[in-house]
Amino acid sequence: MVKQRTVKGIILFLLVIGLFSFTLLNGKSLASQRWIVTKAQSEEALAYAMQYVEHEVAYLFGGRYTIDEYLEAIGDGKEAGIEVGVDSSAVVLNSYRSAIPGILFRIDETGSRLARDISSSALYHYNTRHISLDQVRPGDLIFFKNSAGAITGVGIYSHTKGNNVVHFIVASANSGKVVLTNVVIGGNYWETRVAGFGRLEYSVIR
């Protein structure tokens, strides 16, 4: 009996040590190891997102397909927009995952838990450094809200034409596919539906 208790105690100790080693990196929680995307990473993500536009990848609420997965599924006879497609957060997550393999995101404000897949709202609240329009660069994020102020979608900023037309890539339910579209600064949609801009912050377990 004593021997069994000793063995169980050793196993428990090893499990605790293993968990401690997994959750700590250089004395810090893995969840606290945060990076902000570089200009090069943002541009690479934007280039990947543009491929969604070029291939006219269908919109599908909850769809998480990468471009390769989508094209393969279409080739196998799957129905676009019904069986395969992407929503707005998937375009962002997959585009940045192409630039930063192994990228992970916070799922709450504590930062104690990380996930590969999150919503637009979680991106906005827990994984974004909020920036102003004059700070935005290609690959940054543009967020959208409903009339109650809740985050409902996200796009990838492309460029600003002239002084007042912001172009971005988004999986659009209205268009039924991923599109490069725009919004006029100061217009009604801008004032009522654009929540702001952000630069992605992320974690990676190395």
Short mmCIF file of C-alpha atoms in Angstrom, two decimals:
data_model
loop_
_atom_site.label_atom_id
_atom_site.label_comp_id
_atom_site.label_asym_id
_atom_site.label_seq_id
_atom_site.Cartn_x
_atom_site.Cartn_y
_atom_site.Cartn_z
CA MET A 1 0.00 0.00 0.00
CA VAL A 2 2.82 2.39 0.93
CA LYS A 3 4.66 1.52 -2.27
CA GLN A 4 1.53 2.20 -4.37
CA ARG A 5 1.07 5.58 -2.67
CA THR A 6 4.72 6.41 -3.32
CA VAL A 7 4.40 5.53 -7.01
CA LYS A 8 1.20 7.58 -7.31
CA GLY A 9 2.94 10.47 -5.58
CA ILE A 10 5.86 10.33 -8.00
CA ILE A 11 3.53 10.21 -11.02
CA LEU A 12 1.56 13.20 -9.71
CA PHE A 13 4.79 15.10 -9.09
CA LEU A 14 6.00 14.42 -12.63
CA LEU A 15 2.67 15.53 -14.08
CA VAL A 16 2.83 18.78 -12.12
CA ILE A 17 6.42 19.40 -13.23
CA GLY A 18 5.47 18.65 -16.84
CA LEU A 19 2.55 21.06 -16.71
CA PHE A 20 4.75 23.69 -15.09
CA SER A 21 7.36 23.27 -17.81
CA PHE A 22 4.72 23.53 -20.52
CA THR A 23 3.13 26.68 -19.13
CA LEU A 24 6.35 28.49 -18.34
CA LEU A 25 8.89 29.82 -20.79
CA ASN A 26 11.83 31.83 -19.42
CA GLY A 27 9.88 32.41 -16.25
CA LYS A 28 6.76 33.68 -18.01
CA SER A 29 3.46 32.12 -18.88
CA LEU A 30 3.32 31.04 -22.51
CA ALA A 31 0.12 33.03 -22.79
CA SER A 32 2.06 36.15 -21.77
CA GLN A 33 4.60 35.70 -24.57
CA ARG A 34 3.11 38.25 -26.91
CA TRP A 35 4.29 39.63 -30.22
CA ILE A 36 2.88 42.24 -32.51
CA VAL A 37 2.98 41.52 -36.23
CA THR A 38 5.72 43.10 -38.30
CA LYS A 39 5.23 45.06 -41.48
CA ALA A 40 6.54 42.11 -43.52
CA GLN A 41 4.19 39.65 -41.80
CA SER A 42 1.22 41.97 -42.39
CA GLU A 43 2.07 42.30 -46.07
CA GLU A 44 2.43 38.53 -46.42
CA ALA A 45 -0.97 38.02 -44.78
CA LEU A 46 -2.52 40.59 -47.13
CA ALA A 47 -1.05 38.80 -50.15
CA TYR A 48 -2.59 35.53 -48.98
CA ALA A 49 -5.96 37.21 -48.39
CA MET A 50 -5.84 38.58 -51.92
CA GLN A 51 -5.78 34.99 -53.18
CA TYR A 52 -9.18 34.47 -51.54
CA VAL A 53 -10.42 37.35 -53.70
CA GLU A 54 -8.75 36.08 -56.88
CA HIS A 55 -10.25 32.60 -56.44
CA GLU A 56 -13.65 34.08 -55.54
CA VAL A 57 -13.84 31.90 -52.45
CA ALA A 58 -17.45 31.67 -51.26
CA TYR A 59 -18.77 33.11 -48.03
CA LEU A 60 -20.00 30.54 -45.51
CA PHE A 61 -20.87 31.43 -41.94
CA GLY A 62 -18.53 29.43 -39.73
CA GLY A 63 -16.48 28.29 -42.73
CA ARG A 64 -12.77 27.88 -41.93
CA TYR A 65 -11.28 26.67 -45.22
CA THR A 66 -7.79 27.61 -46.33
CA ILE A 67 -7.43 28.37 -50.02
CA ASP A 68 -5.89 24.97 -50.81
CA GLU A 69 -8.58 23.15 -48.81
CA TYR A 70 -11.31 25.12 -50.56
CA LEU A 71 -10.00 24.49 -54.07
CA GLU A 72 -9.56 20.79 -53.34
CA ALA A 73 -13.11 20.56 -51.96
CA ILE A 74 -14.55 22.35 -54.99
CA GLY A 75 -12.60 19.97 -57.22
CA ASP A 76 -14.19 17.08 -55.34
CA GLY A 77 -17.65 18.43 -56.11
CA LYS A 78 -18.48 20.23 -52.87
CA GLU A 79 -20.95 23.10 -53.22
CA ALA A 80 -19.51 26.59 -52.70
CA GLY A 81 -21.27 28.62 -50.04
CA ILE A 82 -23.27 25.61 -48.88
CA GLU A 83 -20.67 23.01 -47.98
CA VAL A 84 -17.43 24.97 -48.26
CA GLY A 85 -16.36 28.56 -47.75
CA VAL A 86 -15.07 31.05 -45.20
CA ASP A 87 -16.35 33.78 -42.94
CA SER A 88 -14.58 37.02 -42.09
CA SER A 89 -12.57 35.82 -39.11
CA ALA A 90 -11.36 32.75 -41.03
CA VAL A 91 -9.91 34.95 -43.78
CA VAL A 92 -7.90 36.85 -41.17
CA LEU A 93 -6.79 33.81 -39.17
CA ASN A 94 -5.78 31.76 -42.21
CA SER A 95 -4.00 34.69 -43.84
CA TYR A 96 -1.90 35.36 -40.77
CA ARG A 97 -1.32 31.66 -40.17
CA SER A 98 0.24 31.51 -43.64
CA ALA A 99 2.67 34.21 -42.54
CA ILE A 100 3.19 32.96 -38.98
CA PRO A 101 2.90 29.16 -38.67
CA GLY A 102 1.80 28.06 -35.20
CA ILE A 103 0.12 31.37 -34.41
CA LEU A 104 -2.20 31.27 -31.39
CA PHE A 105 -4.70 33.72 -29.92
CA ARG A 106 -6.12 34.66 -26.55
CA ILE A 107 -9.72 33.66 -25.97
CA ASP A 108 -10.39 35.90 -22.97
CA GLU A 109 -9.00 38.92 -21.18
CA THR A 110 -6.91 36.87 -18.74
CA GLY A 111 -4.70 35.54 -21.53
CA SER A 112 -4.39 32.25 -19.65
CA ARG A 113 -5.77 30.16 -22.50
CA LEU A 114 -4.77 30.13 -26.16
CA ALA A 115 -6.55 28.83 -29.25
CA ARG A 116 -5.97 28.43 -32.98
CA ASP A 117 -9.47 29.55 -33.89
CA ILE A 118 -11.36 32.54 -32.49
CA SER A 119 -14.16 34.92 -33.44
CA SER A 120 -13.99 38.46 -34.79
CA SER A 121 -15.04 39.71 -31.38
CA ALA A 122 -12.20 37.86 -29.63
CA LEU A 123 -9.77 39.25 -32.19
CA TYR A 124 -10.93 42.77 -31.44
CA HIS A 125 -11.06 42.55 -27.67
CA TYR A 126 -8.12 40.30 -26.78
CA ASN A 127 -5.70 40.11 -29.73
CA THR A 128 -5.46 43.57 -31.23
CA ARG A 129 -3.49 46.72 -30.55
CA HIS A 130 -5.98 49.40 -31.50
CA ILE A 131 -4.62 52.06 -33.84
CA SER A 132 -5.88 55.19 -35.56
CA LEU A 133 -6.55 55.60 -39.26
CA ASP A 134 -3.32 57.54 -39.78
CA GLN A 135 -1.34 54.63 -38.28
CA VAL A 136 -2.90 51.87 -40.36
CA ARG A 137 -0.74 49.96 -42.85
CA PRO A 138 -1.44 47.17 -45.38
CA GLY A 139 -2.39 43.97 -43.59
CA ASP A 140 -3.81 45.64 -40.49
CA LEU A 141 -7.35 44.83 -39.41
CA ILE A 142 -10.56 46.79 -39.83
CA PHE A 143 -13.44 45.84 -37.53
CA PHE A 144 -17.18 46.17 -37.97
CA LYS A 145 -20.01 46.48 -35.47
CA ASN A 146 -23.78 46.28 -35.36
CA SER A 147 -26.17 48.97 -34.18
CA ALA A 148 -25.68 47.83 -30.58
CA GLY A 149 -21.90 48.23 -30.84
CA ALA A 150 -21.04 44.52 -30.78
CA ILE A 151 -18.23 43.37 -33.08
CA THR A 152 -19.71 41.43 -35.99
CA GLY A 153 -16.89 41.12 -38.52
CA VAL A 154 -13.32 41.86 -39.50
CA GLY A 155 -11.45 42.60 -42.71
CA ILE A 156 -7.85 43.10 -43.81
CA TYR A 157 -6.90 46.64 -44.76
CA SER A 158 -5.39 47.05 -48.23
CA HIS A 159 -4.96 50.77 -48.96
CA THR A 160 -6.59 54.17 -48.90
CA LYS A 161 -7.39 55.82 -52.22
CA GLY A 162 -7.24 59.58 -52.20
CA ASN A 163 -8.04 61.00 -48.81
CA ASN A 164 -11.26 59.25 -47.99
CA VAL A 165 -11.78 55.79 -49.51
CA VAL A 166 -10.54 52.85 -47.43
CA HIS A 167 -10.11 49.56 -49.32
CA PHE A 168 -10.13 46.22 -47.52
CA ILE A 169 -10.61 42.48 -48.04
CA VAL A 170 -13.53 40.79 -46.31
CA ALA A 171 -15.68 37.68 -46.57
CA SER A 172 -18.98 39.33 -47.42
CA ALA A 173 -22.34 37.69 -46.74
CA ASN A 174 -24.03 40.21 -49.06
CA SER A 175 -21.66 39.47 -51.95
CA GLY A 176 -21.56 35.76 -51.17
CA LYS A 177 -17.78 35.62 -51.47
CA VAL A 178 -14.50 37.19 -50.37
CA VAL A 179 -14.16 40.62 -51.95
CA LEU A 180 -11.88 43.62 -52.15
CA THR A 181 -14.28 46.43 -51.32
CA ASN A 182 -14.23 49.90 -49.80
CA VAL A 183 -15.88 52.31 -47.43
CA VAL A 184 -15.97 56.10 -47.61
CA ILE A 185 -14.55 57.85 -44.56
CA GLY A 186 -17.24 59.95 -42.93
CA GLY A 187 -20.08 58.26 -44.81
CA ASN A 188 -23.07 56.65 -43.14
CA TYR A 189 -21.60 53.11 -43.17
CA TRP A 190 -18.33 54.46 -41.79
CA GLU A 191 -20.08 56.25 -38.95
CA THR A 192 -22.48 53.45 -38.03
CA ARG A 193 -20.67 50.20 -38.82
CA VAL A 194 -16.87 50.68 -38.67
CA ALA A 195 -15.59 49.97 -35.15
CA GLY A 196 -11.95 50.87 -35.81
CA PHE A 197 -8.56 49.54 -36.83
CA GLY A 198 -6.11 47.23 -35.12
CA ARG A 199 -2.70 45.59 -35.46
CA LEU A 200 -2.66 41.91 -34.61
CA GLU A 201 -1.02 40.67 -31.42
CA TYR A 202 -0.35 36.96 -31.07
CA SER A 203 1.36 34.12 -29.24
CA VAL A 204 3.42 31.21 -30.53
CA ILE A 205 4.47 28.12 -28.59
CA ARG A 206 8.03 27.44 -29.64
#
